PDB file of C-alpha atoms in Angstrom:
ATOM      1  CA  MET M   1      13.543 -50.808   3.738  1.00  0.00           C
ATOM      2  CA  PHE M   2      12.076 -49.022   6.803  1.00  0.00           C
ATOM      3  CA  GLU M   3      10.911 -50.507  10.206  1.00  0.00           C
ATOM      4  CA  PRO M   4       7.638 -50.133  10.923  1.00  0.00           C
ATOM      5  CA  GLY M   5       7.925 -48.156  14.507  1.00  0.00           C
ATOM      6  CA  THR M   6      10.618 -45.746  12.503  1.00  0.00           C
ATOM      7  CA  LEU M   7       8.441 -45.183  10.252  1.00  0.00           C
ATOM      8  CA  ARG M   8       5.196 -44.621  12.053  1.00  0.00           C
ATOM      9  CA  VAL M   9       7.447 -42.046  14.723  1.00  0.00           C
ATOM     10  CA  THR M  10       8.840 -40.103  11.457  1.00  0.00           C
ATOM     11  CA  CYS M  11       5.541 -40.144  10.158  1.00  0.00           C
ATOM     12  CA  ILE M  12       3.999 -38.813  13.275  1.00  0.00           C
ATOM     13  CA  ALA M  13       7.277 -36.157  13.236  1.00  0.00           C
ATOM     14  CA  LEU M  14       6.248 -34.843   9.954  1.00  0.00           C
ATOM     15  CA  LEU M  15       2.926 -34.620  10.838  1.00  0.00           C
ATOM     16  CA  VAL M  16       3.470 -32.206  13.820  1.00  0.00           C
ATOM     17  CA  LEU M  17       6.416 -30.194  12.400  1.00  0.00           C
ATOM     18  CA  GLY M  18       3.984 -29.314   9.364  1.00  0.00           C
ATOM     19  CA  ALA M  19       1.248 -28.479  11.628  1.00  0.00           C
ATOM     20  CA  LEU M  20       3.804 -26.357  13.388  1.00  0.00           C
ATOM     21  CA  PHE M  21       5.264 -24.607  10.404  1.00  0.00           C
ATOM     22  CA  GLY M  22       1.192 -23.964   9.038  1.00  0.00           C
ATOM     23  CA  GLY M  23      -0.001 -22.652  12.491  1.00  0.00           C
ATOM     24  CA  ALA M  24       3.149 -20.224  12.347  1.00  0.00           C
ATOM     25  CA  GLY M  25       2.380 -18.952   8.979  1.00  0.00           C
ATOM     26  CA  VAL M  26      -1.539 -18.456   9.767  1.00  0.00           C
ATOM     27  CA  ALA M  27      -0.799 -16.485  12.769  1.00  0.00           C
ATOM     28  CA  LEU M  28       1.807 -14.400  10.698  1.00  0.00           C
ATOM     29  CA  HIS M  29      -0.660 -13.197   8.009  1.00  0.00           C
ATOM     30  CA  VAL M  30      -3.243 -12.576  11.108  1.00  0.00           C
ATOM     31  CA  ARG M  31      -0.089 -10.524  12.499  1.00  0.00           C
ATOM     32  CA  GLY M  32       0.039  -8.474   9.123  1.00  0.00           C
ATOM     33  CA  LEU M  33      -4.086  -7.830   9.392  1.00  0.00           C
ATOM     34  CA  LEU M  34      -3.329  -6.477  12.820  1.00  0.00           C
ATOM     35  CA  LEU M  35      -0.871  -4.601  11.889  1.00  0.00           C
ATOM     36  CA  ALA M  36      -1.799  -2.904   8.760  1.00  0.00           C
ATOM     37  CA  ASP M  37      -5.217  -1.654  10.535  1.00  0.00           C
ATOM     38  CA  ALA M  38      -2.869  -0.182  13.165  1.00  0.00           C
ATOM     39  CA  VAL M  39      -0.970   2.155  10.857  1.00  0.00           C
ATOM     40  CA  ALA M  40      -4.012   2.768   8.522  1.00  0.00           C
ATOM     41  CA  GLU M  41      -5.619   4.545  12.385  1.00  0.00           C
ATOM     42  CA  GLY M  42      -1.882   5.892  12.944  1.00  0.00           C
ATOM     43  CA  GLY M  43      -2.522   8.175   9.559  1.00  0.00           C
ATOM     44  CA  GLY M  44      -6.307   9.695  10.884  1.00  0.00           C
ATOM     45  CA  GLN M  45      -4.081   9.752  14.490  1.00  0.00           C
ATOM     46  CA  ALA M  46      -1.213  11.910  12.483  1.00  0.00           C
ATOM     47  CA  GLU M  47      -3.513  14.037  10.367  1.00  0.00           C
ATOM     48  CA  ALA M  48      -5.255  14.935  13.063  1.00  0.00           C
ATOM     49  CA  ALA M  49      -2.211  16.427  14.903  1.00  0.00           C
ATOM     50  CA  CYS M  50      -1.396  18.098  11.605  1.00  0.00           C
ATOM     51  CA  PHE M  51      -5.029  20.011  12.340  1.00  0.00           C
ATOM     52  CA  ALA M  52      -4.090  20.596  15.429  1.00  0.00           C
ATOM     53  CA  ALA M  53      -1.000  22.098  15.233  1.00  0.00           C
ATOM     54  CA  ALA M  54      -2.520  24.601  12.660  1.00  0.00           C
ATOM     55  CA  ARG M  55      -5.365  25.876  14.629  1.00  0.00           C
ATOM     56  CA  ARG M  56      -2.732  26.441  17.416  1.00  0.00           C
ATOM     57  CA  ILE M  57      -1.230  29.300  14.640  1.00  0.00           C
ATOM     58  CA  GLY M  58      -4.578  31.108  14.460  1.00  0.00           C
ATOM     59  CA  GLY M  59      -6.142  32.286  11.569  1.00  0.00           C
ATOM     60  CA  ALA M  60      -8.529  30.048  10.156  1.00  0.00           C
ATOM     61  CA  VAL M  61      -7.609  26.361   9.349  1.00  0.00           C
ATOM     62  CA  ALA M  62      -9.743  24.759   6.060  1.00  0.00           C
ATOM     63  CA  PRO M  63      -9.220  21.274   5.959  1.00  0.00           C
ATOM     64  CA  THR M  64     -10.315  20.335   1.786  1.00  0.00           C
ATOM     65  CA  ALA M  65     -10.318  17.221   0.001  1.00  0.00           C
ATOM     66  CA  GLU M  66      -6.411  17.296  -1.074  1.00  0.00           C
ATOM     67  CA  GLY M  67      -5.210  18.889   2.109  1.00  0.00           C
ATOM     68  CA  LEU M  68      -5.927  21.876   4.837  1.00  0.00           C
ATOM     69  CA  ILE M  69      -5.469  25.615   3.631  1.00  0.00           C
ATOM     70  CA  LEU M  70      -4.779  28.334   6.578  1.00  0.00           C
ATOM     71  CA  ALA M  71      -5.410  31.901   6.199  1.00  0.00           C
ATOM     72  CA  VAL M  72      -3.646  34.110   8.643  1.00  0.00           C
ATOM     73  CA  PRO M  73      -5.465  37.835   8.296  1.00  0.00           C
ATOM     74  CA  ASP M  74      -3.304  39.963   9.995  1.00  0.00           C
ATOM     75  CA  THR M  75       0.447  38.720  10.385  1.00  0.00           C
ATOM     76  CA  ALA M  76       2.015  40.934  13.012  1.00  0.00           C
ATOM     77  CA  ASP M  77       5.134  39.613  13.346  1.00  0.00           C
ATOM     78  CA  GLN M  78       6.319  38.002   9.477  1.00  0.00           C
ATOM     79  CA  ARG M  79       9.717  36.170  11.320  1.00  0.00           C
ATOM     80  CA  THR M  80       7.238  34.099  13.666  1.00  0.00           C
ATOM     81  CA  ALA M  81       4.544  33.371  10.821  1.00  0.00           C
ATOM     82  CA  LEU M  82       6.921  31.902   8.939  1.00  0.00           C
ATOM     83  CA  THR M  83       8.616  29.825  11.256  1.00  0.00           C
ATOM     84  CA  ASP M  84       5.109  28.546  12.939  1.00  0.00           C
ATOM     85  CA  ALA M  85       4.421  28.016   8.704  1.00  0.00           C
ATOM     86  CA  SER M  86       7.802  25.763   8.496  1.00  0.00           C
ATOM     87  CA  GLY M  87       7.027  24.056  11.884  1.00  0.00           C
ATOM     88  CA  LEU M  88       3.744  23.066  10.420  1.00  0.00           C
ATOM     89  CA  LEU M  89       5.229  20.810   8.114  1.00  0.00           C
ATOM     90  CA  ALA M  90       7.108  19.270  11.153  1.00  0.00           C
ATOM     91  CA  PHE M  91       3.356  18.272  12.281  1.00  0.00           C
ATOM     92  CA  CYS M  92       2.692  16.862   8.894  1.00  0.00           C
ATOM     93  CA  PRO M  93       4.699  14.192   7.281  1.00  0.00           C
ATOM     94  CA  GLY M  94       2.230  13.381   4.514  1.00  0.00           C
ATOM     95  CA  MET M  95       1.634  16.426   3.046  1.00  0.00           C
ATOM     96  CA  GLU M  96       3.846  18.838   1.172  1.00  0.00           C
ATOM     97  CA  MET M  97       3.228  22.671   0.654  1.00  0.00           C
ATOM     98  CA  ALA M  98       1.624  23.914  -2.169  1.00  0.00           C
ATOM     99  CA  TYR M  99       0.960  26.785  -2.244  1.00  0.00           C
ATOM    100  CA  PHE M 100       2.698  29.868   0.574  1.00  0.00           C
ATOM    101  CA  CYS M 101       2.144  33.881   0.061  1.00  0.00           C
ATOM    102  CA  MET M 102       3.073  36.281   3.112  1.00  0.00           C
ATOM    103  CA  GLY M 103       2.591  39.884   2.729  1.00  0.00           C
ATOM    104  CA  LYS M 104       0.362  42.902   2.219  1.00  0.00           C
ATOM    105  CA  GLY M 105      -0.600  41.440  -1.342  1.00  0.00           C
ATOM    106  CA  CYS M 106      -1.694  38.034   0.088  1.00  0.00           C
ATOM    107  CA  GLY M 107      -4.488  40.022   3.119  1.00  0.00           C
ATOM    108  CA  ALA M 108      -7.818  41.851   2.370  1.00  0.00           C
ATOM    109  CA  ASP M 109      -6.882  46.078   3.412  1.00  0.00           C
ATOM    110  CA  GLY M 110      -3.154  46.817   2.484  1.00  0.00           C
ATOM    111  CA  LYS M 111      -2.374  44.628   5.980  1.00  0.00           C
ATOM    112  CA  VAL M 112       0.372  41.447   6.377  1.00  0.00           C
ATOM    113  CA  ALA M 113      -1.429  38.450   6.121  1.00  0.00           C
ATOM    114  CA  MET M 114      -0.277  34.471   5.379  1.00  0.00           C
ATOM    115  CA  ARG M 115      -1.787  31.974   2.743  1.00  0.00           C
ATOM    116  CA  MET M 116      -0.918  28.788   3.140  1.00  0.00           C
ATOM    117  CA  GLU M 117      -1.871  25.375   1.217  1.00  0.00           C
ATOM    118  CA  LEU M 118      -0.786  21.699   2.348  1.00  0.00           C
ATOM    119  CA  ARG M 119      -1.798  18.795   0.021  1.00  0.00           C
ATOM    120  CA  ARG M 120      -1.163  14.942   0.523  1.00  0.00           C
ATOM    121  CA  ALA M 121       1.660  14.015  -0.929  1.00  0.00           C
ATOM    122  CA  GLY M 122       1.177  12.586  -4.402  1.00  0.00           C
ATOM    123  CA  SER M 123      -2.169  14.982  -4.903  1.00  0.00           C
TER     124      SER M 123
END
């Protein structure tokens, strides 16, 4: 049915193509593993940027298991504090606001204070 020379060339060509496709599959699998590590490392960098932005606002920043708590005991300009709080959400893409309080009832000694709690989305 097939000539021996044609059969040999066809088998060698199929063997080479199989090896190429198998190698490409292994390369794609390894690339996926490396990208997963890079994405996990990037999440830590995003969280560090979030904490740094919270520290720039001022006050006390307390990390929690679910996220962070920002407490500013004396807020002189409430509009600026509200702007800073909403801007902080932009620096914390994986977090959502769980609690926010600003006014005289939020701080000690009747001073206008701000307290904000951010939690990781889904927790």
